Coordinates of C-alpha atoms and ligand atoms in Angstrom, one line a residue:
Chain H
M30 CA -17.6 23.0 4.9
S31 CA -15.9 26.2 4.2
T32 CA -12.3 25.3 3.4
R33 CA -11.6 28.9 3.0
H34 CA -12.5 29.7 6.5
R35 CA -11.1 26.6 8.0
S36 CA -7.8 27.2 6.1
R37 CA -6.9 30.0 8.5
R38 CA -6.7 27.3 11.2
D39 CA -4.3 24.5 11.5
V40 CA -3.9 22.7 8.1
L41 CA -2.3 19.4 7.8
A42 CA -1.0 18.4 4.5
G43 CA 1.4 15.7 3.9
L44 CA 2.3 13.3 1.5
G45 CA -1.0 11.9 0.3
A46 CA -3.4 13.1 2.9
V47 CA -4.9 16.5 3.3
V48 CA -7.0 17.1 6.4
L49 CA -8.1 20.8 6.6
A50 CA -8.6 22.0 10.2
A51 CA -7.0 19.3 12.2
P52 CA -7.6 20.2 15.8
S53 CA -5.4 22.0 18.2
V54 CA -6.0 19.8 21.1
S55 CA -5.9 20.4 24.9
A56 CA -7.2 17.3 26.4
Q57 CA -7.4 17.4 30.2
T58 CA -6.2 13.7 31.1
A59 CA -3.7 11.9 29.0
P60 CA -5.6 10.0 26.4
R61 CA -4.5 6.5 25.7
V62 CA -4.2 5.2 22.2
V63 CA -3.0 1.8 21.2
V64 CA -2.1 1.0 17.7
I65 CA -1.8 -2.7 16.4
G66 CA 0.6 -3.1 13.6
G67 CA 3.9 -1.5 13.0
G68 CA 3.7 -1.3 9.2
F69 CA 3.0 1.5 6.9
G70 CA -0.4 2.3 8.3
G71 CA 0.2 1.6 12.0
A72 CA 3.6 3.1 12.4
T73 CA 2.3 6.4 10.6
A74 CA -0.8 6.5 12.8
A75 CA 1.2 6.2 16.0
R76 CA 3.4 9.0 15.1
E77 CA 0.7 11.2 13.8
V78 CA -1.5 10.8 17.1
K79 CA 1.5 11.6 19.2
R80 CA 2.3 14.6 17.2
L81 CA -1.3 15.9 17.3
L82 CA -1.7 15.1 20.9
P83 CA 1.7 15.3 22.6
N84 CA 0.2 14.4 26.1
A85 CA -1.3 11.2 24.7
E86 CA 0.2 7.8 25.8
V87 CA 0.6 6.1 22.4
V88 CA 1.7 2.3 22.4
L89 CA 2.4 0.7 19.1
V90 CA 2.1 -3.1 19.3
T91 CA 3.9 -5.0 16.7
D92 CA 5.1 -8.5 16.4
E93 CA 8.7 -8.1 14.8
R94 CA 11.6 -5.9 15.6
T95 CA 12.5 -5.4 12.1
F96 CA 9.8 -4.5 9.5
T97 CA 10.3 -5.7 5.9
A98 CA 8.6 -3.5 3.4
C99 CA 6.7 -5.1 0.4
P100 CA 7.1 -2.1 -2.1
F101 CA 10.1 -2.6 -4.1
S102 CA 10.5 -6.3 -2.9
N103 CA 9.8 -7.3 -6.5
L104 CA 13.1 -5.8 -7.4
V105 CA 14.7 -8.2 -4.7
L106 CA 13.1 -11.2 -6.6
A107 CA 14.8 -10.0 -9.8
G108 CA 18.1 -9.6 -8.2
M109 CA 18.0 -5.9 -8.7
R110 CA 18.0 -4.8 -5.0
D111 CA 19.2 -6.3 -1.7
I112 CA 16.6 -7.3 1.0
S113 CA 18.4 -5.1 3.5
A114 CA 17.2 -2.1 1.5
Q115 CA 13.7 -3.2 2.5
Q116 CA 14.3 -3.4 6.3
F117 CA 13.6 -1.0 8.9
G118 CA 13.8 -0.7 12.8
Y119 CA 11.6 1.2 15.0
G120 CA 14.2 3.6 16.7
G121 CA 12.7 6.5 14.7
V122 CA 9.3 5.8 15.8
E123 CA 10.4 5.5 19.5
K124 CA 12.2 8.8 19.2
A125 CA 8.9 10.4 18.1
G126 CA 7.5 9.6 21.5
V127 CA 5.7 6.4 20.7
R128 CA 6.1 3.4 23.1
I129 CA 6.7 0.2 21.3
A130 CA 5.5 -3.2 22.5
F131 CA 7.2 -6.1 20.5
S132 CA 4.5 -8.6 20.9
A133 CA 1.5 -10.0 19.0
A134 CA -1.9 -8.6 20.0
K135 CA -3.9 -11.7 20.8
A136 CA -7.3 -10.3 21.8
V137 CA -9.2 -7.1 22.0
D138 CA -11.9 -6.5 24.7
A139 CA -14.1 -3.8 23.2
R140 CA -16.1 -3.3 26.2
A141 CA -13.3 -3.1 28.9
R142 CA -11.2 -1.2 26.1
S143 CA -8.1 -3.3 26.5
V144 CA -5.8 -5.2 24.1
T145 CA -4.2 -8.5 25.4
L146 CA -0.7 -9.3 24.3
G147 CA 1.0 -12.5 23.6
D148 CA 2.6 -12.6 27.2
G149 CA -0.6 -11.7 28.9
T150 CA 0.0 -8.1 29.4
R151 CA -3.2 -6.0 29.0
L152 CA -3.0 -2.5 27.5
A153 CA -6.0 -0.1 28.2
F154 CA -7.0 2.3 25.6
D155 CA -9.6 5.1 24.9
R156 CA -9.2 4.6 21.2
L157 CA -7.6 1.7 19.3
I158 CA -6.2 1.9 15.8
A159 CA -5.6 -1.3 14.0
S160 CA -3.4 -1.4 10.7
P161 CA -2.5 -5.2 10.9
G162 CA -2.4 -5.9 7.2
I163 CA -3.3 -9.1 5.6
D164 CA -3.1 -12.8 6.3
I165 CA -3.3 -15.6 3.8
R166 CA -6.6 -17.4 3.5
W167 CA -5.2 -20.8 3.9
D168 CA -8.7 -22.4 3.2
G169 CA -9.0 -20.3 0.0
L170 CA -7.1 -22.3 -2.6
E171 CA -7.2 -26.2 -2.4
G172 CA -3.8 -27.8 -1.8
Y173 CA -2.3 -24.5 -0.7
N174 CA -1.3 -24.6 3.0
E175 CA 1.7 -23.4 5.0
A176 CA 3.9 -26.4 4.0
A177 CA 3.0 -25.7 0.4
A178 CA 4.2 -22.2 0.9
E179 CA 7.6 -23.5 1.5
R180 CA 7.7 -25.1 -2.0
M181 CA 5.4 -22.7 -3.8
P182 CA 6.2 -19.3 -2.1
H183 CA 3.7 -16.6 -2.1
A184 CA 6.2 -13.9 -1.2
W185 CA 3.2 -11.6 -0.5
K186 CA 4.4 -10.8 2.8
A187 CA 8.1 -9.6 2.3
G188 CA 10.9 -11.3 4.2
D189 CA 11.9 -15.0 4.2
Q190 CA 9.3 -15.7 1.4
T191 CA 10.8 -13.1 -0.8
L192 CA 14.2 -14.7 -0.3
L193 CA 12.9 -18.2 -0.8
L194 CA 11.4 -17.3 -4.2
R195 CA 14.7 -15.4 -5.0
R196 CA 16.6 -18.5 -4.3
Q197 CA 14.5 -20.8 -6.4
L198 CA 14.5 -18.4 -9.4
E199 CA 18.5 -18.4 -9.1
A200 CA 18.8 -22.1 -8.8
M201 CA 16.5 -22.8 -11.8
D202 CA 18.0 -24.1 -15.0
D203 CA 17.9 -22.0 -18.0
G204 CA 14.7 -23.3 -19.8
G205 CA 12.7 -23.9 -16.8
L206 CA 9.0 -22.7 -16.7
V207 CA 8.0 -20.1 -14.1
V208 CA 4.3 -20.2 -13.2
M209 CA 2.6 -17.4 -11.2
S210 CA -1.0 -17.5 -10.1
V211 CA -3.0 -14.3 -9.3
P212 CA -6.1 -14.3 -7.2
A213 CA -9.4 -12.4 -7.7
N214 CA -10.1 -9.0 -6.2
P215 CA -9.7 -7.8 -3.6
F216 CA -6.1 -8.4 -2.6
R217 CA -3.0 -6.5 -1.3
C218 CA -1.5 -4.1 -4.1
P219 CA -3.6 -4.5 -7.2
P220 CA -0.8 -3.7 -9.7
G221 CA 1.9 -5.7 -7.6
P222 CA 1.5 -9.2 -9.4
Y223 CA 1.9 -7.6 -12.9
E224 CA 5.0 -5.5 -11.7
R225 CA 6.3 -8.9 -10.4
A226 CA 5.6 -10.6 -13.6
S227 CA 7.4 -7.8 -15.5
L228 CA 10.6 -8.0 -13.4
I229 CA 10.8 -11.8 -13.2
A230 CA 10.4 -11.6 -17.1
H231 CA 13.2 -9.1 -17.1
Y232 CA 15.4 -11.5 -15.1
L233 CA 14.6 -14.5 -17.3
K234 CA 15.3 -12.4 -20.5
T235 CA 18.7 -11.3 -19.2
R236 CA 19.8 -14.4 -17.3
K237 CA 17.8 -17.4 -18.4
P238 CA 16.6 -16.4 -22.0
K239 CA 15.3 -20.1 -22.6
S240 CA 13.0 -19.8 -19.6
K241 CA 9.6 -18.3 -19.7
L242 CA 7.0 -17.0 -17.2
L243 CA 3.3 -18.1 -17.4
V244 CA 0.9 -15.9 -15.4
L245 CA -2.4 -17.6 -14.6
D246 CA -5.0 -15.1 -13.6
A247 CA -8.4 -15.4 -11.9
K248 CA -9.3 -12.1 -13.5
D249 CA -9.9 -10.7 -17.0
A250 CA -9.0 -7.1 -16.1
F251 CA -6.3 -5.6 -13.9
S252 CA -4.6 -2.4 -12.7
K253 CA -2.7 -0.4 -15.4
Q254 CA -3.5 -3.4 -17.8
R255 CA -3.1 -1.5 -21.1
L256 CA 0.2 0.0 -20.0
F257 CA 1.4 -3.4 -18.8
Q258 CA 0.3 -5.3 -21.8
A259 CA 1.8 -2.8 -24.2
A260 CA 5.3 -3.0 -22.4
W261 CA 5.0 -6.8 -22.3
K262 CA 4.4 -7.1 -26.1
S263 CA 7.3 -4.9 -26.9
I264 CA 9.9 -5.8 -24.1
Y265 CA 9.0 -9.4 -23.2
P266 CA 7.3 -11.1 -26.2
D267 CA 9.0 -14.4 -25.7
H268 CA 9.4 -14.5 -21.8
L269 CA 5.9 -13.6 -20.4
E270 CA 2.5 -15.0 -21.2
W271 CA -0.7 -13.9 -19.4
V272 CA -3.7 -16.2 -19.3
S273 CA -6.9 -14.5 -18.3
L274 CA -9.9 -15.9 -16.4
S275 CA -11.9 -16.4 -19.7
T276 CA -8.9 -18.2 -21.4
G277 CA -8.6 -20.7 -18.5
G278 CA -6.3 -18.8 -16.2
K279 CA -8.1 -19.4 -12.8
V280 CA -6.2 -21.8 -10.7
L281 CA -8.6 -24.1 -8.9
S282 CA -6.0 -26.3 -6.9
V283 CA -2.2 -26.8 -6.5
D284 CA -0.2 -29.9 -5.8
P285 CA 3.2 -28.8 -4.2
A286 CA 4.5 -32.4 -4.4
T287 CA 4.4 -32.4 -8.2
M288 CA 4.7 -28.6 -8.4
T289 CA 1.5 -28.5 -10.4
L290 CA -1.2 -25.9 -10.8
I291 CA -4.5 -27.1 -12.0
T292 CA -6.9 -24.9 -13.9
E293 CA -10.3 -25.5 -15.4
F294 CA -8.7 -25.9 -18.8
G295 CA -5.6 -27.9 -17.8
R296 CA -2.5 -28.6 -15.7
H297 CA 0.8 -26.7 -15.6
T298 CA 3.8 -28.1 -14.1
A299 CA 6.3 -25.6 -12.9
A300 CA 10.1 -25.4 -12.1
V301 CA 9.3 -22.5 -10.0
A302 CA 5.8 -21.5 -8.8
N303 CA 4.8 -18.2 -7.1
V304 CA 1.3 -18.7 -5.9
I305 CA -0.3 -15.5 -4.8
P306 CA -3.3 -16.9 -2.8
P307 CA -6.5 -15.2 -1.7
Q308 CA -6.2 -13.0 1.3
K309 CA -8.1 -11.5 4.1
A310 CA -7.6 -8.9 6.8
A311 CA -5.0 -10.2 9.3
T312 CA -6.4 -12.7 11.9
I313 CA -6.5 -10.1 14.9
A314 CA -9.3 -8.4 12.8
T315 CA -11.5 -11.5 13.1
T316 CA -10.5 -12.1 16.7
A317 CA -11.4 -8.4 17.6
G318 CA -14.8 -8.6 15.8
I319 CA -13.9 -5.9 13.5
A320 CA -13.9 -8.1 10.2
D321 CA -17.3 -8.9 8.4
A322 CA -18.2 -12.0 6.5
T323 CA -16.0 -10.9 3.7
G324 CA -12.8 -11.2 5.9
W325 CA -12.3 -7.4 5.6
C326 CA -13.1 -4.6 7.9
P327 CA -16.1 -2.1 7.1
I328 CA -15.3 1.5 8.1
D329 CA -16.6 5.1 8.3
P330 CA -14.7 6.8 5.5
A331 CA -14.1 10.0 7.4
T332 CA -12.9 8.9 10.6
F333 CA -11.9 5.1 9.8
E334 CA -13.8 4.0 12.9
S335 CA -15.1 0.4 12.6
R336 CA -18.7 0.1 11.5
L337 CA -19.0 -3.0 13.7
V338 CA -17.1 -2.0 17.1
A339 CA -17.0 1.5 18.5
N340 CA -13.9 3.2 19.4
I341 CA -11.8 0.9 17.2
H342 CA -10.4 2.4 13.9
V343 CA -9.2 0.3 11.1
L344 CA -7.0 1.4 8.1
G345 CA -4.6 0.1 5.5
D346 CA -4.9 -3.4 3.8
A347 CA -7.4 -4.7 6.6
A348 CA -10.0 -2.0 5.8
I349 CA -12.7 -1.8 3.2
A350 CA -11.8 1.6 1.8
G351 CA -14.1 1.9 -1.2
A352 CA -12.4 3.0 -4.3
M353 CA -9.0 3.3 -2.7
P354 CA -6.5 0.3 -3.4
K355 CA -4.7 -1.7 -0.8
S356 CA -1.3 0.1 -1.0
A357 CA 1.4 1.4 1.4
F358 CA 0.8 4.9 -0.1
A359 CA -3.0 4.7 0.8
A360 CA -2.3 3.1 4.2
N361 CA 0.0 6.0 5.0
A362 CA -2.7 8.7 3.7
Q363 CA -5.5 6.9 5.7
A364 CA -3.3 6.8 9.0
K365 CA -2.8 10.6 8.7
V366 CA -6.8 11.0 8.4
C367 CA -7.4 8.4 11.0
A368 CA -5.0 10.1 13.4
A369 CA -6.6 13.5 12.9
A370 CA -10.0 12.0 13.5
V371 CA -8.9 10.2 16.7
A372 CA -7.3 13.3 17.9
S373 CA -10.4 15.3 17.4
L374 CA -12.8 12.8 18.8
L375 CA -10.7 12.4 21.9
S376 CA -10.8 16.1 22.4
G377 CA -14.7 16.3 21.8
A378 CA -14.3 18.0 18.3
P379 CA -16.0 16.6 15.1
A380 CA -13.6 14.9 12.9
P381 CA -12.5 17.0 9.9
E382 CA -13.6 16.3 6.2
P383 CA -10.6 14.5 4.6
K384 CA -9.3 14.2 1.2
L385 CA -6.8 11.4 0.4
V386 CA -4.2 10.7 -2.4
N387 CA -2.9 7.5 -3.7
T388 CA -0.2 6.9 -6.3
C389 CA 1.0 3.3 -7.1
Y390 CA 4.1 3.1 -9.1
S391 CA 5.2 -0.1 -10.9
L392 CA 8.4 -0.9 -12.4
V393 CA 8.2 -2.7 -15.7
A394 CA 11.8 -2.8 -16.4
P395 CA 14.9 -0.9 -15.2
E396 CA 14.4 2.8 -15.9
Y397 CA 10.6 2.1 -17.0
G398 CA 8.0 3.2 -14.4
I399 CA 4.4 3.7 -14.6
S400 CA 1.8 4.9 -12.2
V401 CA -1.8 5.0 -11.4
A402 CA -3.0 7.9 -9.1
G403 CA -6.3 8.9 -7.5
V404 CA -7.8 11.5 -5.2
Y405 CA -10.5 10.2 -2.8
H406 CA -13.1 11.7 -0.5
P407 CA -16.2 10.3 1.4
V408 CA -19.4 10.3 -0.6
G409 CA -22.6 8.7 0.8
G410 CA -20.5 6.7 3.5
V411 CA -17.9 5.4 1.2
L412 CA -14.4 6.5 -0.1
A413 CA -15.2 7.5 -3.8
E414 CA -12.6 8.9 -6.5
V415 CA -13.1 12.7 -6.9
K416 CA -14.7 13.0 -10.3
G417 CA -12.2 14.1 -13.0
S418 CA -9.1 13.3 -11.0
G419 CA -6.7 10.4 -11.2
G420 CA -5.9 8.0 -13.8
T421 CA -2.8 6.1 -15.2
S422 CA 0.3 7.3 -17.0
R423 CA -0.2 7.9 -20.5
L424 CA 0.0 5.0 -23.0
D425 CA 2.1 7.0 -25.5
A426 CA 4.6 8.6 -23.1
A427 CA 8.2 8.8 -24.3
P428 CA 11.0 6.8 -22.8
D429 CA 12.2 9.9 -20.8
V430 CA 8.8 10.0 -19.1
R431 CA 8.9 6.4 -18.1
A432 CA 12.5 6.9 -16.8
A433 CA 11.3 9.9 -14.7
E434 CA 8.5 7.8 -13.2
A435 CA 11.0 5.2 -12.2
L436 CA 13.1 7.8 -10.6
F437 CA 9.9 9.1 -8.7
A438 CA 9.1 5.6 -7.6
E439 CA 12.4 5.3 -6.0
G440 CA 12.0 8.8 -4.5
W441 CA 8.6 7.9 -3.2
F442 CA 10.0 4.9 -1.4
K443 CA 12.7 6.9 0.3
T444 CA 10.4 9.5 1.4
I445 CA 7.7 7.4 2.7
T446 CA 10.1 5.0 4.6
H447 CA 11.9 8.0 6.1
E448 CA 8.6 9.5 7.2
V449 CA 7.3 6.3 8.7
F450 CA 10.5 4.8 10.3
G451 CA 13.1 7.4 10.1
Chain E
M27 CA 12.5 18.2 -7.7
P28 CA 12.5 21.4 -5.6
P29 CA 10.7 20.9 -2.2
L30 CA 7.4 22.7 -1.7
A31 CA 8.1 23.6 1.9
G32 CA 9.0 27.2 2.3
R33 CA 8.0 28.2 -1.3
S34 CA 5.4 31.0 -1.8
A35 CA 1.8 30.0 -1.6
A36 CA 1.1 32.1 -4.7
D37 CA 3.8 30.1 -6.6
I38 CA 2.2 26.8 -5.5
V39 CA -1.2 27.8 -6.4
R40 CA -0.1 29.0 -9.9
L41 CA 1.6 25.8 -10.5
M42 CA -1.4 23.7 -9.4
A43 CA -3.6 25.7 -11.8
A44 CA -1.1 25.0 -14.6
F45 CA -1.1 21.3 -13.8
R46 CA -4.9 21.2 -13.9
G47 CA -5.0 23.1 -17.1
G48 CA -2.3 21.0 -18.7
T49 CA 0.1 23.7 -19.3
Q50 CA 2.7 22.5 -16.8
P51 CA 4.4 19.3 -17.8
A52 CA 3.8 16.5 -15.4
T53 CA 3.9 12.8 -14.9
V54 CA 1.3 12.5 -12.1
M55 CA 0.6 16.0 -10.8
D56 CA -1.9 16.7 -13.6
R57 CA -3.8 13.7 -12.4
I58 CA -3.6 14.8 -8.6
A59 CA -4.2 18.5 -9.1
K60 CA -7.6 17.8 -10.7
G61 CA -8.7 16.3 -7.4
F62 CA -8.4 19.6 -5.4
S63 CA -10.6 22.7 -5.7
E64 CA -9.2 26.2 -5.8
A65 CA -9.8 26.8 -2.0
E66 CA -8.3 23.5 -1.0
T67 CA -5.3 24.3 -3.1
E68 CA -5.0 27.6 -1.4
A69 CA -5.2 26.0 2.0
I70 CA -2.5 23.5 1.3
A71 CA -0.3 26.0 -0.5
A72 CA -0.6 28.3 2.6
W73 CA 0.4 25.4 4.8
Y74 CA 3.5 24.4 2.7
A75 CA 4.6 28.0 2.6
G76 CA 4.5 28.2 6.4
Q77 CA 6.9 25.2 6.7
K78 CA 10.6 25.9 6.8
Ligands
FAD12 C1 5.0 -7.5 -3.9 C2 4.4 -6.3 -3.4 C3 4.6 -5.0 -3.8 C4 4.0 -3.9 -3.4 N1 4.3 -2.7 -3.9 C5 3.7 -1.6 -3.5 C6 4.1 -0.3 -3.9 O1 4.9 -0.2 -4.9 N2 3.5 0.8 -3.5 C7 2.5 0.7 -2.4 O2 2.0 1.7 -2.2 N3 2.3 -0.5 -1.9 C8 2.8 -1.6 -2.4 N4 2.5 -2.9 -1.9 C9 1.3 -3.0 -0.8 C10 1.9 -2.6 0.6 O3 2.9 -3.4 1.1 C11 0.7 -2.8 1.5 O4 -0.5 -2.1 0.9 C12 1.1 -2.0 2.9 O5 2.0 -2.7 3.6 C13 -0.2 -2.0 3.8 O6 0.1 -1.3 5.0 P1 -0.7 -1.9 6.3 O7 -0.4 -1.0 7.5 O8 -2.1 -2.1 6.2 O9 0.0 -3.4 6.6 P2 1.5 -3.8 6.7 O10 2.4 -2.8 6.2 O11 1.7 -5.2 6.4 O12 1.7 -3.8 8.4 C14 1.1 -4.6 9.1 C15 1.9 -5.0 10.4 O13 1.2 -5.5 11.5 C16 1.8 -6.6 12.0 N5 0.7 -7.4 12.7 C17 -0.3 -8.2 12.2 N6 -1.1 -8.6 13.1 C18 -0.5 -8.3 14.3 C19 -0.9 -8.5 15.6 N7 -1.9 -9.3 16.0 N8 0.0 -7.9 16.7 C20 1.0 -7.2 16.4 N9 1.3 -6.9 15.2 C21 0.7 -7.4 14.0 C22 2.5 -7.3 10.9 O14 3.5 -8.0 11.4 C23 3.0 -6.0 10.1 O15 4.2 -5.6 10.6 C24 3.1 -4.0 -2.3 C25 2.7 -5.3 -1.8 C26 3.4 -6.4 -2.3 C27 3.1 -7.7 -1.7
HEM13 C1 0.2 13.2 -2.5 C2 0.8 12.8 -3.6 C3 1.6 13.7 -4.6 C4 2.5 13.2 -5.3 C5 2.8 11.7 -5.5 C6 3.1 14.2 -6.0 C7 4.2 14.0 -7.0 C8 4.8 15.1 -7.7 C9 5.6 14.8 -8.8 C10 6.2 13.5 -9.3 C11 6.1 16.1 -9.2 C12 6.8 16.4 -10.5 C13 5.9 16.9 -11.6 C14 5.3 15.5 -12.3 O1 6.1 14.7 -12.9 O2 4.0 15.3 -12.2 C15 5.3 17.1 -8.4 C16 5.5 18.5 -8.6 C17 4.7 19.4 -7.7 N1 3.7 19.1 -6.8 FE1 3.2 17.3 -6.2 N2 2.7 15.3 -5.6 C18 1.7 15.0 -4.6 C19 0.9 15.9 -3.9 C20 0.9 17.4 -4.2 C21 0.0 18.2 -3.5 C22 -1.2 17.8 -2.5 C23 0.3 19.5 -4.0 C24 -0.5 20.7 -3.5 C25 -0.1 22.0 -3.4 C26 1.4 19.3 -4.9 C27 2.1 20.5 -5.4 C28 3.1 20.3 -6.4 C29 3.7 21.4 -7.1 C30 3.4 22.7 -7.0 C31 4.7 20.8 -7.9 C32 5.6 21.6 -8.9 C33 7.0 21.6 -8.3 C34 7.9 22.4 -9.1 O3 7.9 22.1 -10.4 O4 8.7 23.4 -8.7 N3 1.7 18.0 -4.8 N4 4.6 16.4 -7.4

């Protein structure tokens, strides 16, 4: 494509997504777009479709009146932030012209093009966008079920689980052992467990210095590993121990009654256990037939249309997005690309060639931020990283650079949540 | 950080080239700028310049 030529037309560039030549649309009849999931991906997509197609009827179906954001929820665990700073309503989305149905989508009829809600209401659509996030794979780890999660919280969906784990950490005696288990790929937020480990270690070091965190990992390698490990060695040498797959880190089963995590190499009894279990695309993805045998949703990387069911688009954590990680930043970027594609397709135009950005910040300690960034485009049917772009923060960066990244992380959260919910 | 909206396109293009070349100090923009071609940068810069 000739970007130079297209650049004279409407250019949409926002935080994270660049779609050259988004359409100027003049559809005859009001197109109907239904969006499932009012999180980072879905709320962005609903607003973007409405912005690009002002005459469209856009309905956002979401199951809770208040959204609790996961990014920065690790700070809540460490007592550095109040949960209310994570919570957002849908007033802003509504003001943008999107109708909200507070209900769970229960079924999708792809042939009839309708979504059935919990109360039996049916919503007809020309195009459906699904960004339902993740569900826990309750059959993925022996002994870990919904009752177990009340004793060994995952806190991988923010809200009550976050507060439960926070209370447990607060109530623990100084000297208690905290154990965290981390699953194999893929899962929501690849650097998230290690940011969490860092901030729990920070809490222990400053408030429960005789305690320690043991991280049992089903992997040998992880996101921003060298940066995290360098920081742990210098900041938390006595408070954080990471056990890799090859040194016996993989948790095979858990026993909530005795607070025990069992690995190939032994048993660990915890005072507080944070089990981050295996995950899959949220249940509605399976019901709708857009998830494959892996539990995740294959998509076309330029339009985010499902590879399995026509006229349904999937983005965010639920989608198989090639090299892009499952992050809120990525979900927001993908939503913009998807909305532009949906707007084009509804007006009979080809979808534009997208380029997407992701940046994942992690806080290792107060005023100590690190990041991994990437720029992505479709290559041979998958989202691939643009060669020569992206990478992590420098290993040898000075403290003022770490402090700057911690500030940029906070700035990013304010900007994105304002854009999505404000 | 000064907002990009409303800044001159030439300014943004110059800064992006400097990020790519490593002459403009950065935490992430060096890594992001390397993902965009000259033509794409010009298009984005023109878009930002048009925002008030
Ligand atoms: C501890 C932690 C830290 C993180 N930190 C970061 C970070 O620093 N930066 C970052 O970019 N990302 C971070 N993430 C990842 C980020 O939270 C997710 O990638 C992001 O939320 C994905 O957006 P989504 O739209 O796919 O799903 P979500 O944001 O989860 O939204 C899905 C929504 O759909 C709703 N829903 C599901 N099923 C239905 C249904 N059937 N009917 C109606 N509604 C439904 C859900 O209730 C939810 O509101 C973190 C995650 C965790 C767990
Ligand atoms: C989408 C993800 C993006 C993120 C997270 C991001 C983040 C940042 C950050 C943190 C800075 C400060 C410099 C640094 O520390 O690196 C910056 C500056 C800048 N960014 Fe970006 N940026 C993004 C995308 C873009 C894009 C697509 C452009 C294209 C034109 C752009 C143009 C600039 C410019 C020109 C500056 C310099 C501003 C100044 O110093 O006056 N950015 N950005």
